[in-house]
Amino acid sequence: MDQITIKDIARLCGVGVSTVSRAINNHPDINEETKQMILDTIRKYNYVPNNSARNLKRSDSKTIAVLIKGISNPFFADMIQVFEREISRKKYSFVLQHVEEDEDEVDVAIQLEKEKRLKGIVFLGGLSSHTDEKMKQISVPFVISTVDAPSLKRKYASVTVDDEKESFRMTEYLLECGHKKIALLAAARQDASIGLMRVKGYKRALEQHGIPYDEGLVLYTEGQPTYSMESGYAMAMRLLQSGKEFTCIYAISDSVAVGACKALFNAGKKIPDDYSVASFDGLPMTEYYEPSITTMRQPRKEMAEATIKLLFDLIRKKPVEFRQVYEAELVVRQSTKRIR
Amino acid sequence: MDQITIKDIARLCGVGVSTVSRAINNHPDINEETKQMILDTIRKYNYVPNNSARNLKRSDSKTIAVLIKGISNPFFADMIQVFEREISRKKYSFVLQHVEEDEDEVDVAIQLEKEKRLKGIVFLGGLSSHTDEKMKQISVPFVISTVDAPSLKRKYASVTVDDEKESFRMTEYLLECGHKKIALLAAARQDASIGLMRVKGYKRALEQHGIPYDEGLVLYTEGQPTYSMESGYAMAMRLLQSGKEFTCIYAISDSVAVGACKALFNAGKKIPDDYSVASFDGLPMTEYYEPSITTMRQPRKEMAEATIKLLFDLIRKKPVEFRQVYEAELVVRQSTKRIR
DNA sequence: TTGTATGCGTTATCAA
DNA sequence: TTGATAACGCATACAA
């Protein structure tokens, strides 16, 4: 007998399947003794209920799915823990669903919603392009966390920082330090999501401070994965080799900054004496790097908590602030200094 | 109509459900025209088959699950990609299942196996304690990847490095550099898995080189998460404050080393001039840190490939080498130097 | 408090 | 090439 089912247990216990079901699901209307007896034989025979059958039968389920594109992105690391904690605190179960690079997260959401009878969905990462028509097929509440794509603006519930504004602030800080030639190490050229927003903030700050925008100082990822140390290293190398003058590097993300720092070091440069370096996101590694890196810290844990709170408010049909924008924190550290 | 089912599609098309099923599943015995017609209405009505029902009905399924404990561990980042690629290359589908910290991965495996009719399982991380009896309940082939717990030895299919041996090699290298007082920043004191193995290798190397083992030079994580930068920082601080003499720090993992480096820097020390620092695993960050960190690189991608190959050989009942041990590579970088 | 019977949405068998 | 129909394993309404 390969698969042991609820029927087998019922037979072994000499009871009906519904009684076994009651024992499994902690129903109140069951005799305590028979319940124990059933639970014992279940343990004895290592019976494990088939989840597909349960999901199929059940109409509700109290489970929340978190869909992540780029699951090994360190940015998500501590957020996942918060999701896990907050969701189980609400007595819901938590499904972490990895979305492959070439997969459409909305398709995954639609499928998973039916399969697991989800009560709510969190989207983390990805989701830069999508059609409204598809989004409409998701029939449970969902929250977009941490992704600030302009196309999503004001349409769906979300918890983000204002990437454009915070990037503006960072650039402004660097300008106030006296830097006039700030190289920007960006994401891919065709990026339409946070990568683009951060570039925009950079440009606007330059403009507002009367610094002409110099295309030669803006580098885009070519070949390497975006937001990687590898890519930061390569871009900084290209920058150095271009002969372009600059006094500061502003990297679009922390990993990129780390890669860029290493390129500078390998070229015999000092940070911040020869060049200042700043970045965006505020991952732990920026604190432990030497020199520690000035960065724009996103309040990841608070945002994760707010995401879950927003999602549950949506589920419970409470009035909500649909689009929540958090402030990032400019963390000034050793990698930047005033010049002139 | 909330949930649209295969019956609805059948009715809409004026055909039987089995014909719709045939269209969905690319069965050969169906008229091409009716198939197209069905597919069109499916698209039109955004019908998505319910996976729970499919899983319930199907007996086979060609899917492999990878169970990960500690999904945001950077060690797994590129391995996940390899799993994804290799599994889909074999025309199997890939399920990445996150296992929560306090969850038993074997329980998860047993459940998932039934739910999704798995063909095979990969265990990544965790799995340090378990009972044979439970493992026996897993009735499909599985491979333990990257975890080298002594209790698992020679029992189950696995792909690992020999943590004890490689830790021995690293320690021996440091000894050959002239270091006699090598501080070890370890995992938790009660660790019985790779943490313990690496400590053992360290001890054996000392012994073999006639260096007395000094308990005061071995620090264990207290409070912080193991294998974290935070923990490395705290341990190095404790070490410095203890007043113990040492010339070298050997950290049990790369993150710990990074944390330790920062503690040294904050104390005004130079690396490697004042202290050498070495670590284990060979993550990308060791290459980008300044100074770059000497480490014992595990061939993660090769191991991930080997894991999948082994799993499929098991599935296809080919003769296999049950326990595959890979060599780590000593990568000497800037953080260590010869002394005396 | 318990058991029987029905159906959840599919796939697969079989007969047409 | 098609369509009824019987499972898949479980939860639950209802009867007992």
XYZ file of C-alpha atoms (C1' of nucleotides) in Angstrom:
712
model
C 0.000 0.000 0.000
C 1.805 3.059 -1.207
C -0.374 5.991 -0.350
C -2.266 5.759 2.864
C -5.454 7.770 2.804
C -8.077 8.946 5.184
C -10.174 5.918 4.295
C -7.457 3.570 5.418
C -7.251 5.334 8.745
C -11.008 5.204 9.083
C -11.018 1.501 8.418
C -8.137 0.855 10.786
C -9.915 2.752 13.517
C -13.294 1.291 12.762
C -14.829 4.713 12.320
C -16.139 6.771 9.449
C -13.980 9.073 7.388
C -15.748 12.129 8.684
C -14.731 11.273 12.211
C -11.142 11.015 11.108
C -11.506 14.328 9.332
C -12.886 15.859 12.489
C -9.961 14.563 14.474
C -7.464 15.965 12.017
C -9.056 19.369 11.787
C -9.705 19.868 15.480
C -13.424 19.982 15.179
C -15.206 20.401 18.502
C -17.949 17.837 17.993
C -15.939 14.708 18.514
C -15.423 12.467 21.477
C -12.072 13.134 23.042
C -11.219 9.462 23.381
C -11.970 8.505 19.811
C -10.073 11.564 18.727
C -6.993 10.468 20.621
C -7.326 6.954 19.316
C -7.516 8.235 15.767
C -4.593 10.599 16.245
C -2.559 7.729 17.625
C -3.130 5.467 14.671
C -2.485 8.372 12.343
C 0.885 8.795 13.957
C 1.490 5.091 13.986
C 0.885 4.744 10.280
C 2.511 8.051 9.378
C -0.569 9.240 7.642
C -0.220 12.666 6.054
C -3.292 14.261 4.484
C -3.028 15.120 0.838
C -2.933 18.860 0.469
C -4.196 18.889 -3.074
C -7.363 17.183 -1.985
C -7.771 19.553 0.920
C -7.242 22.612 -1.208
C -9.624 21.300 -3.765
C -12.347 20.719 -1.263
C -11.922 23.772 0.872
C -13.365 27.038 -0.218
C -11.557 29.232 2.269
C -8.051 28.685 3.538
C -6.465 31.572 5.395
C -3.281 31.628 3.446
C -1.282 34.522 2.093
C 1.239 34.108 -0.684
C 4.317 36.243 -1.117
C 5.563 36.158 -4.702
C 9.186 37.017 -5.133
C 11.092 37.649 -8.285
C 14.793 37.441 -7.551
C 14.556 35.487 -4.384
C 18.237 35.683 -3.608
C 18.237 39.453 -3.694
C 19.681 40.425 -0.308
C 17.277 43.320 -0.233
C 14.482 40.868 0.460
C 16.275 38.816 3.081
C 14.988 40.403 6.242
C 11.684 41.343 4.665
C 10.878 37.679 4.177
C 11.330 37.100 7.861
C 8.977 39.916 8.679
C 6.346 38.569 6.308
C 6.670 35.157 7.826
C 6.321 36.485 11.344
C 3.494 38.911 10.701
C 1.424 36.503 8.673
C 1.670 33.711 11.205
C 0.909 36.191 13.921
C -2.433 36.706 12.232
C -2.952 32.945 12.297
C -2.672 32.743 8.571
C -0.353 30.448 6.763
C 2.379 31.757 4.601
C 3.435 30.589 1.169
C 6.638 31.932 -0.262
C 6.471 31.550 -4.005
C 9.544 32.019 -6.100
C 8.918 33.441 -9.551
C 11.435 32.535 -12.189
C 13.162 35.227 -14.171
C 11.269 34.640 -17.378
C 7.983 33.878 -15.689
C 5.090 36.307 -15.432
C 4.353 36.883 -11.764
C 0.748 37.746 -12.467
C 0.213 34.407 -14.174
C 1.761 32.706 -11.199
C -0.499 34.667 -8.883
C -3.623 33.741 -10.793
C -2.758 30.081 -10.758
C -1.720 30.005 -7.150
C -4.814 31.839 -6.079
C -6.974 29.048 -7.450
C -4.726 26.265 -6.358
C -4.363 27.362 -2.751
C -7.530 29.404 -2.326
C -5.447 32.378 -1.306
C -6.814 35.170 0.787
C -4.216 37.698 -0.285
C -1.031 38.209 -2.263
C 2.141 40.234 -1.840
C 4.270 41.039 -4.854
C 7.921 41.564 -4.124
C 10.209 42.561 -6.964
C 9.508 42.230 -10.656
C 6.137 43.400 -11.919
C 7.612 46.156 -14.015
C 5.446 45.410 -16.999
C 1.985 43.952 -16.921
C -1.420 44.560 -18.371
C -4.326 45.891 -16.381
C -6.500 43.251 -17.917
C -4.395 40.556 -16.378
C -4.218 42.229 -13.015
C -8.003 42.218 -13.012
C -7.963 38.447 -13.067
C -6.544 38.449 -9.572
C -9.650 38.351 -7.467
C -8.157 38.598 -3.994
C -6.553 41.676 -2.453
C -2.886 42.179 -3.228
C -0.168 44.630 -2.301
C 2.831 45.595 -4.349
C 5.754 45.952 -2.027
C 8.941 47.847 -2.681
C 8.515 48.217 -6.419
C 8.030 51.742 -7.567
C 7.236 51.545 -11.220
C 5.512 54.605 -12.634
C 3.018 52.476 -14.511
C 1.712 51.097 -11.254
C 1.231 54.468 -9.696
C -2.099 55.133 -8.092
C -3.633 51.993 -9.471
C -2.887 49.266 -7.019
C -2.223 49.063 -3.321
C 1.458 49.500 -2.711
C 4.129 50.206 -0.151
C 7.208 51.876 -1.538
C 9.678 54.654 -1.183
C 9.637 57.463 -3.677
C 12.667 56.400 -5.639
C 12.818 59.545 -7.686
C 12.645 61.819 -4.691
C 15.111 59.871 -2.574
C 17.529 59.663 -5.438
C 17.133 63.404 -5.781
C 17.949 63.816 -2.109
C 21.030 61.660 -2.349
C 22.271 63.546 -5.364
C 21.552 66.813 -3.645
C 23.554 65.689 -0.640
C 26.475 64.855 -2.896
C 26.188 68.218 -4.617
C 26.162 69.935 -1.271
C 29.361 68.111 -0.446
C 30.830 70.079 -3.309
C 30.791 67.384 -5.943
C 30.031 68.686 -9.385
C 31.079 65.707 -11.448
C 29.045 62.858 -10.090
C 29.193 59.669 -12.072
C 26.050 57.605 -11.962
C 26.286 53.833 -12.203
C 22.810 52.860 -13.300
C 20.827 49.733 -14.050
C 20.126 48.519 -17.554
C 19.473 51.232 -20.104
C 15.974 49.957 -20.820
C 14.968 49.749 -17.170
C 11.560 51.354 -16.682
C 11.169 50.678 -13.001
C 13.175 51.813 -9.996
C 16.310 52.043 -12.121
C 14.718 54.726 -14.239
C 13.240 56.572 -11.273
C 16.599 56.869 -9.612
C 18.197 58.173 -12.753
C 15.448 60.740 -12.995
C 16.033 61.931 -9.452
C 19.708 62.306 -10.219
C 18.994 64.361 -13.306
C 16.507 66.593 -11.590
C 18.911 67.359 -8.756
C 21.625 68.288 -11.214
C 19.260 70.488 -13.111
C 17.971 72.206 -10.024
C 21.494 72.990 -8.931
C 22.492 74.324 -12.295
C 24.873 71.508 -13.097
C 24.728 70.477 -16.744
C 23.844 66.863 -17.324
C 26.771 64.984 -18.788
C 25.877 61.796 -20.582
C 29.408 60.540 -20.328
C 29.055 60.339 -16.582
C 26.084 58.010 -16.678
C 26.938 54.365 -17.183
C 24.507 51.533 -17.754
C 24.961 47.863 -17.099
C 26.192 45.999 -20.121
C 26.297 42.265 -20.039
C 26.476 41.675 -16.306
C 23.403 41.137 -14.181
C 21.976 44.462 -13.047
C 22.348 45.471 -9.428
C 25.359 43.199 -8.979
C 28.834 43.800 -7.609
C 30.151 42.438 -10.847
C 28.277 45.036 -12.802
C 29.429 47.834 -10.495
C 32.993 46.732 -10.950
C 32.684 46.673 -14.713
C 30.986 50.059 -14.911
C 33.577 51.693 -12.681
C 36.324 50.217 -14.803
C 34.730 51.591 -17.921
C 34.401 54.925 -16.232
C 38.033 55.012 -15.238
C 39.155 53.947 -18.667
C 37.004 56.565 -20.336
C 39.279 59.206 -18.878
C 36.228 61.223 -17.860
C 36.825 63.429 -14.870
C 34.694 62.830 -11.802
C 34.983 63.210 -8.067
C 32.148 61.030 -6.935
C 30.374 57.851 -7.847
C 26.716 57.416 -7.102
C 25.718 53.794 -7.543
C 22.146 52.805 -8.137
C 22.332 50.077 -5.517
C 24.587 48.922 -2.721
C 25.979 45.938 -4.558
C 26.917 48.126 -7.471
C 28.688 50.477 -5.076
C 30.708 47.666 -3.571
C 31.807 46.545 -7.006
C 32.706 50.094 -7.923
C 34.730 50.567 -4.737
C 36.753 47.496 -5.534
C 37.469 48.779 -9.014
C 38.698 52.059 -7.552
C 40.873 50.245 -5.039
C 42.334 48.032 -7.709
C 43.175 51.153 -9.658
C 45.079 52.393 -6.638
C 42.533 55.023 -5.648
C 41.477 55.985 -2.150
C 37.933 56.337 -0.911
C 36.854 58.971 -0.009
C 40.084 60.885 -0.523
C 40.279 60.414 -4.261
C 36.636 59.676 -4.901
C 33.491 59.674 -2.864
C 31.100 56.751 -3.287
C 27.433 56.620 -2.378
C 24.642 54.219 -3.070
C 21.050 53.306 -2.525
C 19.097 50.767 -0.424
C 20.995 50.564 2.828
C 21.835 46.878 2.973
C 23.896 45.622 5.909
C 26.954 45.158 3.734
C 27.337 48.907 3.321
C 27.916 49.152 7.028
C 30.549 46.434 7.062
C 32.433 47.479 3.990
C 35.663 49.374 4.508
C 35.142 52.254 4.221
C 31.529 52.022 5.263
C 29.354 53.303 2.449
C 27.036 56.288 2.445
C 23.650 55.088 1.328
C 19.957 55.866 1.199
C 18.443 53.359 3.553
C 15.001 52.043 2.786
C 13.111 51.078 5.937
C 12.709 47.516 4.762
C 11.277 45.979 7.882
C 8.798 48.766 8.475
C 7.760 48.520 4.864
C 7.301 44.788 5.172
C 5.158 45.261 8.255
C 3.147 47.956 6.533
C 2.664 45.654 3.558
C 1.062 42.990 5.681
C -1.006 45.473 7.597
C -2.264 47.013 4.383
C -3.043 43.599 2.946
C -5.071 42.562 5.972
C -6.910 45.847 6.029
C -7.791 45.218 2.417
C -8.920 41.691 3.211
C -11.060 42.960 6.047
C -12.354 45.756 3.906
C -11.210 48.440 6.234
C -10.612 51.896 4.839
C -6.969 52.123 3.786
C -4.388 54.435 2.435
C -4.009 52.730 -0.886
C -0.589 53.946 -1.794
C 1.834 54.183 1.081
C 5.113 55.947 0.521
C 7.858 55.639 3.077
C 10.750 57.978 3.643
C 14.237 56.667 3.054
C 16.989 57.694 5.419
C 20.196 59.260 4.220
C 22.932 57.431 6.093
C 26.180 59.330 5.800
C 29.217 57.194 6.380
C 32.899 57.043 5.596
C 32.773 56.723 1.828
C 31.761 60.299 1.102
C 33.378 63.560 2.052
C 33.099 67.262 1.374
C 35.483 68.623 -1.190
C 36.807 72.009 -2.227
C -19.584 33.248 -11.867
C -16.503 33.368 -9.709
C -14.467 30.360 -10.604
C -14.606 29.236 -14.185
C -13.990 25.529 -14.572
C -13.360 23.045 -17.278
C -17.071 22.283 -17.346
C -17.893 25.863 -18.182
C -15.469 25.798 -21.049
C -16.917 22.517 -22.254
C -20.418 23.939 -22.197
C -19.339 27.158 -23.906
C -17.680 25.174 -26.658
C -20.433 22.631 -26.953
C -18.048 19.758 -26.321
C -17.368 17.315 -23.520
C -14.959 17.986 -20.684
C -12.595 15.320 -21.839
C -12.142 17.079 -25.145
C -11.273 20.261 -23.327
C -8.842 18.329 -21.183
C -7.255 16.919 -24.295
C -6.870 20.384 -25.729
C -5.251 21.682 -22.573
C -2.830 18.831 -22.199
C -1.758 18.578 -25.806
C -3.146 15.152 -26.348
C -2.639 13.872 -29.871
C -6.080 12.384 -30.449
C -8.003 15.554 -30.970
C -9.148 17.399 -34.037
C -6.916 20.361 -34.666
C -9.815 22.692 -35.363
C -11.798 21.888 -32.262
C -8.590 22.167 -30.291
C -7.979 25.666 -31.577
C -11.556 26.625 -30.939
C -11.316 25.405 -27.366
C -7.990 27.111 -26.801
C -9.470 30.333 -28.099
C -12.420 30.322 -25.746
C -10.108 29.360 -22.909
C -8.085 32.450 -23.608
C -11.166 34.541 -24.077
C -12.578 33.589 -20.715
C -9.220 33.540 -18.960
C -9.735 30.018 -17.831
C -6.898 28.665 -15.694
C -6.978 25.003 -14.676
C -6.961 24.315 -10.967
C -3.664 22.796 -9.999
C -4.950 21.118 -6.894
C -7.401 19.143 -8.942
C -4.723 18.245 -11.449
C -2.293 17.139 -8.800
C -4.980 15.141 -7.124
C -5.888 13.280 -10.241
C -2.512 12.807 -11.777
C -0.331 9.972 -10.655
C 2.877 11.113 -12.287
C 4.004 14.677 -12.687
C 7.647 15.216 -13.617
C 8.404 17.745 -10.968
C 11.403 18.134 -8.708
C 11.275 20.114 -5.501
C 14.214 21.922 -3.989
C 13.713 22.488 -0.274
C 15.725 25.314 1.181
C 16.210 26.256 4.763
C 17.564 29.768 4.963
C 16.501 30.876 1.544
C 18.229 34.233 1.739
C 21.572 32.663 2.451
C 23.815 34.104 -0.277
C 25.550 30.765 -0.476
C 22.502 29.379 -2.238
C 21.965 32.272 -4.620
C 23.691 30.968 -7.701
C 22.934 27.369 -6.852
C 19.231 28.073 -7.187
C 19.778 29.325 -10.685
C 21.632 26.177 -11.593
C 18.882 23.989 -10.202
C 16.315 25.935 -12.125
C 18.230 25.638 -15.366
C 19.210 22.001 -15.044
C 15.788 20.807 -14.010
C 14.000 22.594 -16.795
C 16.597 21.326 -19.212
C 15.417 17.832 -18.329
C 11.866 18.927 -19.129
C 10.868 18.663 -15.516
C 9.230 21.410 -13.598
C 10.881 22.965 -10.652
C 9.389 23.834 -7.303
C 11.415 25.915 -4.920
C 10.082 25.324 -1.462
C 11.131 27.540 1.372
C 11.323 25.840 4.762
C 10.813 28.061 7.760
C 13.368 28.163 10.503
C 11.344 26.194 13.008
C 9.880 23.830 10.458
C 11.067 20.278 9.890
C 12.213 19.972 6.308
C 11.483 16.273 6.218
C 7.887 16.892 7.188
C 7.646 19.454 4.457
C 9.143 16.994 2.009
C 6.700 14.265 2.914
C 3.743 16.560 2.517
C 4.941 18.100 -0.688
C 5.692 14.734 -2.182
C 2.068 13.731 -1.827
C 0.672 17.076 -2.774
C 2.648 17.521 -5.952
C 3.430 13.907 -6.824
C 7.119 14.730 -6.819
C 9.639 12.678 -8.709
C 12.591 13.812 -6.643
C 13.734 16.126 -3.900
C 16.825 18.203 -3.191
C 17.589 19.293 0.339
C 19.584 22.464 0.629
C 20.613 23.641 4.074
C 19.158 22.569 7.373
C 18.657 18.861 7.924
C 21.150 18.710 10.760
C 18.961 16.600 12.963
C 16.409 14.096 11.792
C 15.356 10.548 12.425
C 15.960 7.716 10.019
C 12.420 6.627 10.546
C 11.170 9.877 9.167
C 13.540 9.889 6.247
C 12.149 6.506 5.320
C 8.768 8.089 4.773
C 10.137 9.901 1.789
C 9.425 7.504 -1.004
C 11.045 9.296 -3.925
C 14.769 9.728 -4.524
C 16.391 12.676 -2.804
C 19.805 14.258 -2.622
C 21.269 16.220 0.234
C 23.230 19.063 -1.204
C 25.949 21.038 0.490
C 25.199 19.881 4.032
C 27.900 17.783 5.566
C 26.506 16.573 8.842
C 28.273 13.568 10.293
C 24.982 11.913 11.132
C 24.071 11.816 7.463
C 27.289 10.228 6.401
C 27.074 7.243 4.148
C 23.351 6.953 4.555
C 21.799 9.136 1.959
C 22.766 10.421 -1.441
C 24.658 13.648 -1.042
C 26.904 16.166 -2.714
C 29.206 18.011 -0.345
C 32.689 19.127 0.368
C 34.572 17.517 3.212
C 34.245 20.367 5.655
C 36.609 18.869 8.171
C 39.313 18.262 5.634
C 39.005 21.619 3.912
C 38.997 23.414 7.234
C 42.118 21.460 8.066
C 43.691 22.619 4.823
C 42.837 26.236 5.480
C 44.238 26.066 8.995
C 47.325 24.365 7.703
C 47.810 27.109 5.140
C 47.573 29.707 7.893
C 50.042 27.783 10.012
C 52.405 27.598 7.089
C 52.141 31.351 6.815
C 53.726 31.402 10.243
C 50.631 32.034 12.303
C 50.666 30.249 15.608
C 47.874 32.071 17.360
C 44.924 31.647 15.083
C 41.621 32.776 16.496
C 38.629 30.818 15.255
C 35.295 32.546 14.929
C 32.859 29.664 14.941
C 29.152 29.032 14.656
C 26.938 28.338 17.633
C 28.497 26.219 20.339
C 25.913 23.484 19.951
C 26.259 23.263 16.164
C 26.566 19.638 15.107
C 26.726 20.162 11.377
C 29.230 21.990 9.201
C 30.069 24.350 12.054
C 31.354 21.479 14.125
C 33.201 19.878 11.217
C 35.104 23.047 10.513
C 36.087 23.420 14.134
C 37.323 19.855 14.097
C 39.470 20.485 11.059
C 40.965 23.501 12.771
C 41.780 21.500 15.874
C 43.293 18.629 13.971
C 45.573 20.939 12.011
C 46.789 22.581 15.189
C 47.420 19.236 16.762
C 49.232 17.891 13.771
C 51.500 20.905 13.750
C 52.226 20.712 17.425
C 50.389 23.862 18.317
C 48.504 23.572 21.582
C 44.796 24.154 21.313
C 43.814 27.317 23.159
C 40.195 27.515 24.112
C 40.410 31.254 24.569
C 41.034 31.637 20.867
C 37.843 29.913 19.824
C 34.768 32.102 19.935
C 31.202 30.991 19.390
C 28.240 33.009 18.279
C 26.268 34.382 21.171
C 22.959 36.039 20.502
C 23.439 37.058 16.887
C 22.361 34.864 14.007
C 25.100 32.402 13.100
C 27.050 32.900 9.914
C 26.226 36.609 9.865
C 28.375 39.704 9.531
C 26.841 40.922 12.723
C 27.984 37.846 14.558
C 31.489 38.112 13.089
C 31.692 41.683 14.240
C 30.583 40.813 17.752
C 32.958 37.870 18.061
C 35.923 39.883 16.849
C 35.073 42.610 19.333
C 34.960 40.099 22.130
C 38.250 38.704 20.982
C 39.903 42.093 20.959
C 38.500 42.972 24.341
C 39.639 39.687 25.821
C 43.189 40.859 25.440
C 44.128 37.471 24.030
C 47.079 37.590 21.695
C 46.515 36.439 18.140
C 47.917 37.145 14.709
C 45.205 35.704 12.550
C 41.468 35.274 12.451
C 39.937 32.294 10.751
C 36.217 32.813 10.333
C 33.857 29.931 9.835
C 32.152 31.653 6.943
C 32.638 34.597 4.638
C 30.015 36.779 6.259
C 31.583 36.246 9.634
C 34.926 37.249 8.175
C 33.530 40.468 6.782
C 32.073 41.352 10.154
C 35.358 40.550 11.824
C 37.310 42.687 9.378
C 35.112 45.631 10.146
C 35.642 45.173 13.860
C 39.388 45.169 13.307
C 39.195 48.276 11.170
C 37.069 50.047 13.720
C 39.691 49.202 16.307
C 42.249 50.892 14.110
C 43.929 47.706 12.941
C 45.289 46.936 9.501
C 44.610 43.815 7.482
C 46.798 41.911 6.782
C 49.572 43.930 8.394
C 48.287 43.673 11.941
C 46.130 40.611 11.516
C 45.481 38.147 8.770
C 41.896 37.131 8.104
C 40.663 34.049 6.304
C 37.307 32.409 5.868
C 35.316 29.650 4.277
C 32.852 29.289 1.361
C 34.165 31.621 -1.298
C 31.215 33.910 -1.836
C 31.573 36.759 -4.316
C 31.734 39.339 -1.557
C 35.137 38.065 -0.444
C 36.490 39.084 -3.788
C 35.028 42.570 -3.609
C 35.879 43.317 -0.035
C 38.895 45.528 0.605
C 41.194 43.840 1.203
C 39.920 40.859 -0.712
C 39.586 37.917 1.619
C 41.423 34.622 1.525
C 38.828 31.884 1.547
C 38.132 28.244 0.855
C 35.926 28.290 -2.171
C 33.268 25.631 -2.515
C 32.493 24.843 -6.140
C 28.867 25.756 -5.700
C 27.733 25.605 -9.287
C 29.469 22.351 -10.013
C 27.972 20.923 -6.865
C 24.532 22.098 -7.873
C 24.931 20.480 -11.271
C 26.167 17.295 -9.694
C 23.209 17.319 -7.341
C 20.747 17.329 -10.207
C 22.683 14.764 -12.150
C 22.802 12.483 -9.140
C 19.106 12.957 -8.509
C 18.171 12.049 -12.063
C 20.456 9.058 -12.044
C 18.683 7.945 -8.917
C 15.302 8.507 -10.518
C 16.348 6.524 -13.536
C 17.855 3.863 -11.356
C 21.254 4.171 -12.887
C 24.228 3.071 -10.838
C 25.517 6.056 -8.913
C 28.209 7.196 -6.606
C 26.007 7.692 -3.607
C 28.109 10.115 -1.698
C 29.930 12.667 -3.808
C 32.582 14.779 -2.172
C 33.957 17.791 -3.996
C 37.241 19.518 -3.431
C 37.216 23.075 -2.198
C 39.737 25.510 -3.597
C 42.018 27.543 -1.391
C 41.841 31.055 -2.792
C 44.665 33.147 -1.397
C 43.992 36.853 -1.521
C 45.035 40.080 0.136
C 43.761 39.479 3.640
C 46.400 36.969 4.657
C 50.163 37.238 4.691
C 53.194 35.355 5.869
C 54.631 36.531 9.142
C 57.899 36.257 11.007
C -21.270 12.203 18.771
C -20.985 9.607 14.575
C -21.442 7.694 9.651
C -23.066 8.080 4.703
C -23.069 10.327 0.698
C -21.967 14.131 -2.292
C -18.977 17.110 -4.713
C -14.549 19.956 -5.230
C -12.059 20.285 -10.668
C -9.417 17.381 -13.029
C -7.681 13.292 -15.854
C -8.240 8.791 -17.775
C -10.851 4.764 -19.166
C -13.999 3.080 -22.036
C -17.487 2.810 -25.322
C -19.407 5.050 -29.148
C -12.135 11.838 -32.855
C -15.352 12.338 -29.187
C -18.295 12.178 -24.685
C -19.979 9.943 -20.316
C -18.349 8.539 -16.268
C -15.460 6.912 -12.703
C -11.929 7.936 -9.783
C -8.272 11.095 -7.120
C -8.467 12.215 -1.349
C -10.707 14.994 1.388
C -14.405 18.008 3.956
C -19.009 18.643 5.042
C -24.231 18.601 4.944
C -27.288 15.787 6.533
C -29.225 11.931 8.575
C -28.911 8.876 12.323
